[in-house]
Amino acid sequence: MGRATTREDLQDNKDTAFTWEVKANDSTYHQQFREKGFLCWRKRKYQTNGIHTAKYNIFSFLPRNLYEQFHRVSNLYFLLIVILQSIPEISTLPWITLFIPLLLLLLIRAIRDLVDDVGRHRSDNAINNRPCQMLIGKSFKWRKWKDLCVGDVVCLTRDSIVPADLFLLASTEPNSLCYVETADIDGETNLKFRQALAVTHHELISPKTMAAFNGTVICEDPNSRMHQFVGSLEWNGRKYALDIGNLLLRGSKIRNTDACYGLVIYAGFDTKIMKNCGNIHLKRTKIDLFMNKLVVLIFLLIMVVSLVLSLGFWLQAHEFRDKHYYVPAGHAKGPFVDFFLIFWAFLILLSVMIPMAMFIISEFIYLGNSAFINWDLKMYYAPHDVPAKARSTSLNDYLGQVQYVFSDKTGTLTQNIMSFKKCCIDGRIYGPDNEDKTFPKENPYLWNEFADGKLSFFNKELLSLVRTKQDKVVQEFWRLLAICHTVMVQEVDNQLLYQAASPDEEALVTAARNFGYVFLSRTQDSITVVELGEERVYEVLALMDFNSDRKRMSVLVRTPEGSICLYTKGADTVIFERLYKRGVIEANTERILSAFTEQTLRTLCLAYKEVEESAYQQWQPQHEKASTQLQDRAKALQQVYSDMEQGLQLLGVTAIEDKLQDGVPDTISSLKKGNMKVWVLTGDKQETAVNIGFACQLLTDDMLILEARDVNIILDSYGEHSKLVRTPKRSLRFQLQNEVAMVISGEFLDHLLVSLRKEPRAVIQSEAEDKARQELSAIRRFSMMWWSLGTSLSSRRSKRKRKNESPEARRERAFVELASRCQAVICCRVTPKQKALIVALVKKYQKAVTLAIGDGANDVNMIKTADIGVGLAGQEGMQAVQNSDYALGQFCFLQRLLLVHGRWSYMRICKFLRYFFYKTVASLVGQIWFAFYSGFSAQPLYEGWFLALFNLLYSTLPVLYMGLFEQDVSDTQSLRMPELYVAGQKNELFNYWVFSKAIIHGLFTSLVNFFLTLWITCDTAGPNSLSDYQSFAVVVAFSSLLSITIEVMLVIRYWTFLFLGTLLVSLGSYFVLTYATQSLWAYQLVPKTFPFLYVLHSVLSKAPFLLVVLLNVAVNTLPILALRMFHHMLRKPRFKEQVEAFPSEVSEEPMPQFRRESRVRRSSYAFSHREGYGNLITQGTSLRRPHGEGSDTNVPSGTEIEEVLPSTPREPRKISFMMSQRPQLRSRAPSQDSQMSSTLSLASTPDPDPGHSGNQPAATNRPLTGQGWLSEDSSLPFAEAEAPVLERSSLPWDKSSGGWAQGLWQKASVPNQVAIETSPSQTQESLSELPMETESESLEREPSPMEWLPVSSEGQLSPPLGEQAPVGTKGQVSPNTGQPVSRRPDPRDKGAEPFTLSNKSGST
Amino acid sequence: MTWSAAARGAHQPDNTAFTQQRLPAWQPLLSAGITLPLFFCAGLAFLGLGLGLYYSSNAIQELEHDYTGDADAGSCAACAAQGQGRAPPPPCSCSWHFTLSELFPGPVYLYYELTGFYQNNRRYGVSRDDAQLSGLVSALRHPANECAPYQFSAAGLPVAPCGAVANSLFNDTFSLWHQRQSGGPYVEVPLDRAAIAWWTDYHIKFRNPPLVNGSLALAFRGTAPPPNWRRPVYELSPDPNNTGFVNQDFVVWMRTAALPTFRKLYARIRQGNYSAGLPSGAYRVDIAYNYPVRAFGGHKLLVFSNISWMGGKNPFLGIAYLVVGSLCIVVGFVMLAVYIRYQDQDDDENDDE
């Protein structure tokens, strides 16, 4: 898979040609295109929307299944043998001997495949038959998903699922917006919006106009890049640029939009989500592969043995022909032909040693173990009624060998539920009274008609404080929560429904609502709140929205009483530096903040101030000026906001819990004890991921956390120092002593994968070297680290001697080796594809068994790539589950799945294989010995029926029992001692050594059975003689059967009545069937097939035979028993010594590395917030289009010019061209620029603890802000970044700090420009230099690429506005001063009603 | 995880011991407490068995004589020389003289032994038609292909019994003469040639084809004897119960041997004066020397032997039991020593398990 993925990626980069042409409402056009397919079969270029994942249909099942089955070499081989067997010349065995097992094998497999495929057919049908409305003629009619074709126009209503990748034409929402939820695609539950082109939105207002729509979309060919789309719409002679923001992806859900209309661009398998699903790969376990290897080995051995025996025949052939006249000469065709024939005869004879039955039985074992997983009550998640489900039945033993666990975060580790957990008001903590989760008997919020009753937080004291309205701070606290946010409200069935950009915010507003401060509705310039029953309308004077470097959000409101208040909530650091005083309460609060953080709660500080009317009057013009400014509006506004947000009074702190799923920390710690590496791969932000990492104890405080930059340094130094060879002991010590964790981002991986994609190496190298040269101090810091780490890597490498590797591959290998040394690795902001690439990377370089667990469609790729994919059946759709090998209800079940079921399965299959090989050799090798006594004539030693049934029946059931029920330790013990799991990771239970031991043991048994019997036979005569062939055969067979049965009794550690049953049945079947096949009845039927008439009977009726059998069994069993006993007795003390010796290796050695500052406080605002709907709310129309492929692409400044001119009509942007410039830009990176950035970083490093530096508020912390700003804006358009900030704030109250800020801002802007020119990742490197010591928030970057919320810059007039202006009837003046929003000329729109997300009146 | 157990989900697995893998089980452990007594008991038992077997085997007398005649020993050398290179060898007879100084206790069994004769050769072993031998008329007329080249005679008649095994029927015959006093006349010792084959073979597996007009010869009409045979199959013996496919000699021969050296029972001596065994005196065995073995370097032997409860003479089995038994006891002691040596360390770990 790994290889496939990278190749796919390479392709992705190439196929950006714009050959995909979609004509609206013209299906015949699309049908004419054919692509070259197989032979004369020509595939349609534009597929329909139906998907077919099933393999067979009724007619193709038999031929195709047989074809597939005989694709397996073993089956083909057996078929060949069966065919050969029918040639009388070389037929040494009766036809039944091999034919029956083969038939059974084929039958069982076919049935299994059939069952699987029926399931696939069902799910395909379910999906293909979903209804959707499509435009037929001039009206919309209900059709099925599979009827959709490229070019069709589709109407989607609220909560419907997007059936294909659609180009959004129009929606019922104002501003041509359409809200979607992409939970099924990327697992994020918050709302995103897509926007239609203004031109289509305004023109296509009825089905008629839609039907007449004849635009042509030209875009890229279908590809798997979820967050990129480049194309253009040609309509009425004009061209309009399209990007991902215009696209509705298949699988997303329409929310809060009554109806929207889209044009199908990609359908069926061409859709982005399907392209991302990758192909179905057959997963095979290590053991399975090993088993096949061994079978090949056995086959080769058999060939060799046959050859040797045939040679023996050849040597004797002469003698036999000349002297042994009684032997029929055969068809004297010369000795060579005889030799050739006898070779095949031996091959057939010995082919019974190729354990065909092993394949059949192992299928049963896999099936049975899967059933046990399905049946396990302890993995049943009752709340959702979800049992564990093994969807793939052939991977169970892999579960016992997992070394790497890749986990998604949202929905997998966390429940994706934010709950209001605690708060601190005025320096006092109010925790939940109901810690034990017993909710008070009666709902404490009953007095409040607006309470939704879902708040689990309850504090009696606080409640009474709130209700008595005594405490002003408490009042303001809740008021703030009710006012200061960007939540949209919607009324459904008289219930308020909040829609927030982040779940945190929703939790806060909901908490306020339950406490009686109910946010009721909002318009552009007012917020209506019910405060303990009293409705109050606040006039919004300004809404200063969150963005990732402000890390706060404020609302300036005029209360109904007429006073002006500023309410601010934000990250603790930014709030604390803006307080007007730092008193006892503040200090208290800070302590509480730390405590909250320790409990891994996400905190948020609330503050407010009352603004003098005069101050506001002074400020207001500046604000207005800033918001109407055409250039650098964002920056200007930020400055203005910052001026206002000073001198605040702290209200309190809220603490929100990102609820982990049950038992996650326990599970992770026991997985870690089981020597599994847990990696968290998430699309979320770094801070969130790290926070969760701490919460689930993946990360601990005393861990050394490496970040992208550190990793880079180590990797670079690794290359330079690879010649140094150190003792491996050092590295071991390093590993034991320091818990190392790694936190990297998707960008870093991009970097790594850039090398994977064979981009010019020079670029990376020079960058890296520059970095290394500049950051001497950093190098010094890390010098010790690579002494220990780098050299250990290299010493390992030197062993491998892979000198021919490309530098890129070496870097990758080094990275993987480094990462594999880390106790935990967290990758944030990774795309689904990157998730898969990481897994593939580890698989490629570590050859380890990987397990990926996730719950969303964004995990599908990873789940498919990993050796084992586990899907959580959560709220986020079933995509993950449908592509997984195992489906679980909860993350914590993973523990049981791996440690109990996985270990058992592995142990069982290993024991099974070991025993099976033993048993095969023990009983069937006798045939080889016999050849020496039968003149190498390939005479079978055993009766044909014995051979046919031995592996099928006589010895099967105990083995099957072993594979299904064996338990070496109980499940509770397995869970208690995760260390036991290590055996599986090291392949200890079945490997070449174990295999050869089994073979040797088998040889011993067969030798004893054959030769003891032989010697005794030689010596006997008389009526009781067993010297005749048939008795001899039966005695040896019976001894063998008893020997291996006793062996299985010794091996099984878990005796139940079932086991006794299997013993009885298998031995019983031997007697019964032997008697049956040796009965007169059978003999009379076909004497030739049943020649052993009554042999067993006469053997058993004579005491000496039994004595021989007893002797054989005793000689076989007792030495082995004695050996095991000695082993057992001698091993134990040794084992103990080892255990004692182990910890002594951990010697004290000073930690060379810098420990990070103790835990940085984690503020929820910084974590989960994205920019809300602030822009929408205050300006409505001024939605700036996201750039290019999204936030991780720098769109060069060229586009800005067009965009800032409102009157210019939108021209198609040549984005692909601009993107192709990126590498060039990067390579230009001048070294002195990086020096600049390093000076900057040095300047800011000394700042020891900004969190406590509130006494000199602005000064020391400004650089940080600059830093954050820099990181934020690295992706903003050049136009903003390059322009110096010239206007100076002339506000009276904050001159000094403003001046400070000015200077620093200017300073910061220079490296900023550089950073943009170099590369995003380098910027990030230079930034991440001081992250943990200073503030993790400074790493904040732009919102996730999956996100299409407006970027912060309010200063942009978007082109749609320009176009809308003449159309807009209600006349809008300035977009940002709270005037009526520009609305689409939709007659249904009633205008100035409260601005809510839903447009209730216009429902269809 | 405390959820109410009241409402059972539709997909909730069954809570049974089987599905939850909680079947009541006994977990046997390799502990010294079980193994040591086992070894000592097994050792003692095997020693006892071995002693018994050894002594009973030793009590058995055996007298064998190689009459192949290639060492110029005995009168059979002439026959051997005469038959050299001629197929089929001309009839020849020779004799073997031996003297018993004391009673050879009965019942005495007379075997012939062949060495270097590969009855277990595949081509040889498959060259027979069990259907024909079980008396099926159709098979009598149409012998199985495996019998080739002894399927049809040169004249095109089906061979009965067909195949190489039947064709190579051992055709030496023996008669035993006893001289009670030296110089006295030799008296023929009656040889009991009945019931020398397996009961099941004689009574079930081998059947003559249904008689035609009460005559076996007619039943076999239209068939040819195997080329090496001098007589047709229905004339193997004058005794109607011992001729045809159920002739005991033939049946014994047809039960092919496992190894290239084998003994086959020829007769038992248990009649008249000889029921107690062979009394002392001089004996002569008259041998009709027909069967050529020198071509393939084989040997023909005559063996007189008596039997015990466990069959014929078989010293190996007894010795093997003795060796295994004593080894068991030795290993048992070593184990005990090791166990005592490491017992202390064991204790606490055993507690865990």
PDB file of C-alpha atoms in Angstrom, chain A residues 911 961 965-969 1045-1057 1059-1060 1063 1121 1124-1125 1128 1132, chain B residues 23-35 38 350 353:
ATOM      1  CA  LYS A 911       0.667 -23.261  18.504  1.00  0.00           C
ATOM      2  CA  TYR A 961      -9.625 -26.977  19.379  1.00  0.00           C
ATOM      3  CA  PHE A 965     -10.028 -22.400  22.489  1.00  0.00           C
ATOM      4  CA  GLU A 966      -6.497 -22.646  23.765  1.00  0.00           C
ATOM      5  CA  GLN A 967      -5.689 -20.171  26.505  1.00  0.00           C
ATOM      6  CA  ASP A 968      -2.252 -20.108  27.990  1.00  0.00           C
ATOM      7  CA  VAL A 969      -3.280 -17.441  30.425  1.00  0.00           C
ATOM      8  CA  THR A1045      -2.516 -37.236  20.022  1.00  0.00           C
ATOM      9  CA  ILE A1046      -0.537 -37.543  23.217  1.00  0.00           C
ATOM     10  CA  GLU A1047       1.599 -34.653  22.078  1.00  0.00           C
ATOM     11  CA  VAL A1048      -1.457 -32.480  21.624  1.00  0.00           C
ATOM     12  CA  MET A1049      -2.604 -33.427  25.076  1.00  0.00           C
ATOM     13  CA  LEU A1050       0.706 -32.263  26.439  1.00  0.00           C
ATOM     14  CA  VAL A1051       0.620 -29.030  24.489  1.00  0.00           C
ATOM     15  CA  ILE A1052      -2.906 -27.952  25.320  1.00  0.00           C
ATOM     16  CA  ARG A1053      -3.020 -25.893  28.471  1.00  0.00           C
ATOM     17  CA  TYR A1054      -6.717 -25.391  28.612  1.00  0.00           C
ATOM     18  CA  TRP A1055      -8.596 -28.631  29.018  1.00  0.00           C
ATOM     19  CA  THR A1056     -12.302 -28.478  28.803  1.00  0.00           C
ATOM     20  CA  PHE A1057     -14.868 -31.090  28.130  1.00  0.00           C
ATOM     21  CA  PHE A1059     -11.172 -30.941  24.316  1.00  0.00           C
ATOM     22  CA  LEU A1060     -11.973 -34.375  25.653  1.00  0.00           C
ATOM     23  CA  LEU A1063      -9.996 -36.347  21.440  1.00  0.00           C
ATOM     24  CA  LEU A1121       8.318 -34.833  28.398  1.00  0.00           C
ATOM     25  CA  ARG A1124      10.282 -30.034  28.608  1.00  0.00           C
ATOM     26  CA  MET A1125      10.496 -30.725  32.289  1.00  0.00           C
ATOM     27  CA  HIS A1128      10.809 -25.747  32.557  1.00  0.00           C
ATOM     28  CA  LYS A1132      12.590 -20.347  35.484  1.00  0.00           C
TER      29      LYS A1132
ATOM     30  CA  LEU B  23     -15.691 -22.673  29.730  1.00  0.00           C
ATOM     31  CA  PRO B  24     -14.795 -24.463  32.912  1.00  0.00           C
ATOM     32  CA  ALA B  25     -11.351 -25.789  32.313  1.00  0.00           C
ATOM     33  CA  TRP B  26      -8.551 -27.671  33.889  1.00  0.00           C
ATOM     34  CA  GLN B  27      -5.156 -26.269  33.189  1.00  0.00           C
ATOM     35  CA  PRO B  28      -2.666 -29.075  33.545  1.00  0.00           C
ATOM     36  CA  LEU B  29       0.811 -27.931  34.262  1.00  0.00           C
ATOM     37  CA  LEU B  30       4.072 -29.637  33.778  1.00  0.00           C
ATOM     38  CA  SER B  31       4.924 -29.884  37.395  1.00  0.00           C
ATOM     39  CA  ALA B  32       7.390 -32.088  39.095  1.00  0.00           C
ATOM     40  CA  GLY B  33       4.607 -33.435  41.239  1.00  0.00           C
ATOM     41  CA  ILE B  34       3.039 -35.132  38.263  1.00  0.00           C
ATOM     42  CA  THR B  35       6.024 -35.871  36.108  1.00  0.00           C
ATOM     43  CA  LEU B  38       4.945 -40.736  36.137  1.00  0.00           C
ATOM     44  CA  ASN B 350       4.504 -21.936  41.247  1.00  0.00           C
ATOM     45  CA  GLU B 353       0.426 -20.184  38.459  1.00  0.00           C
TER      46      GLU B 353
END
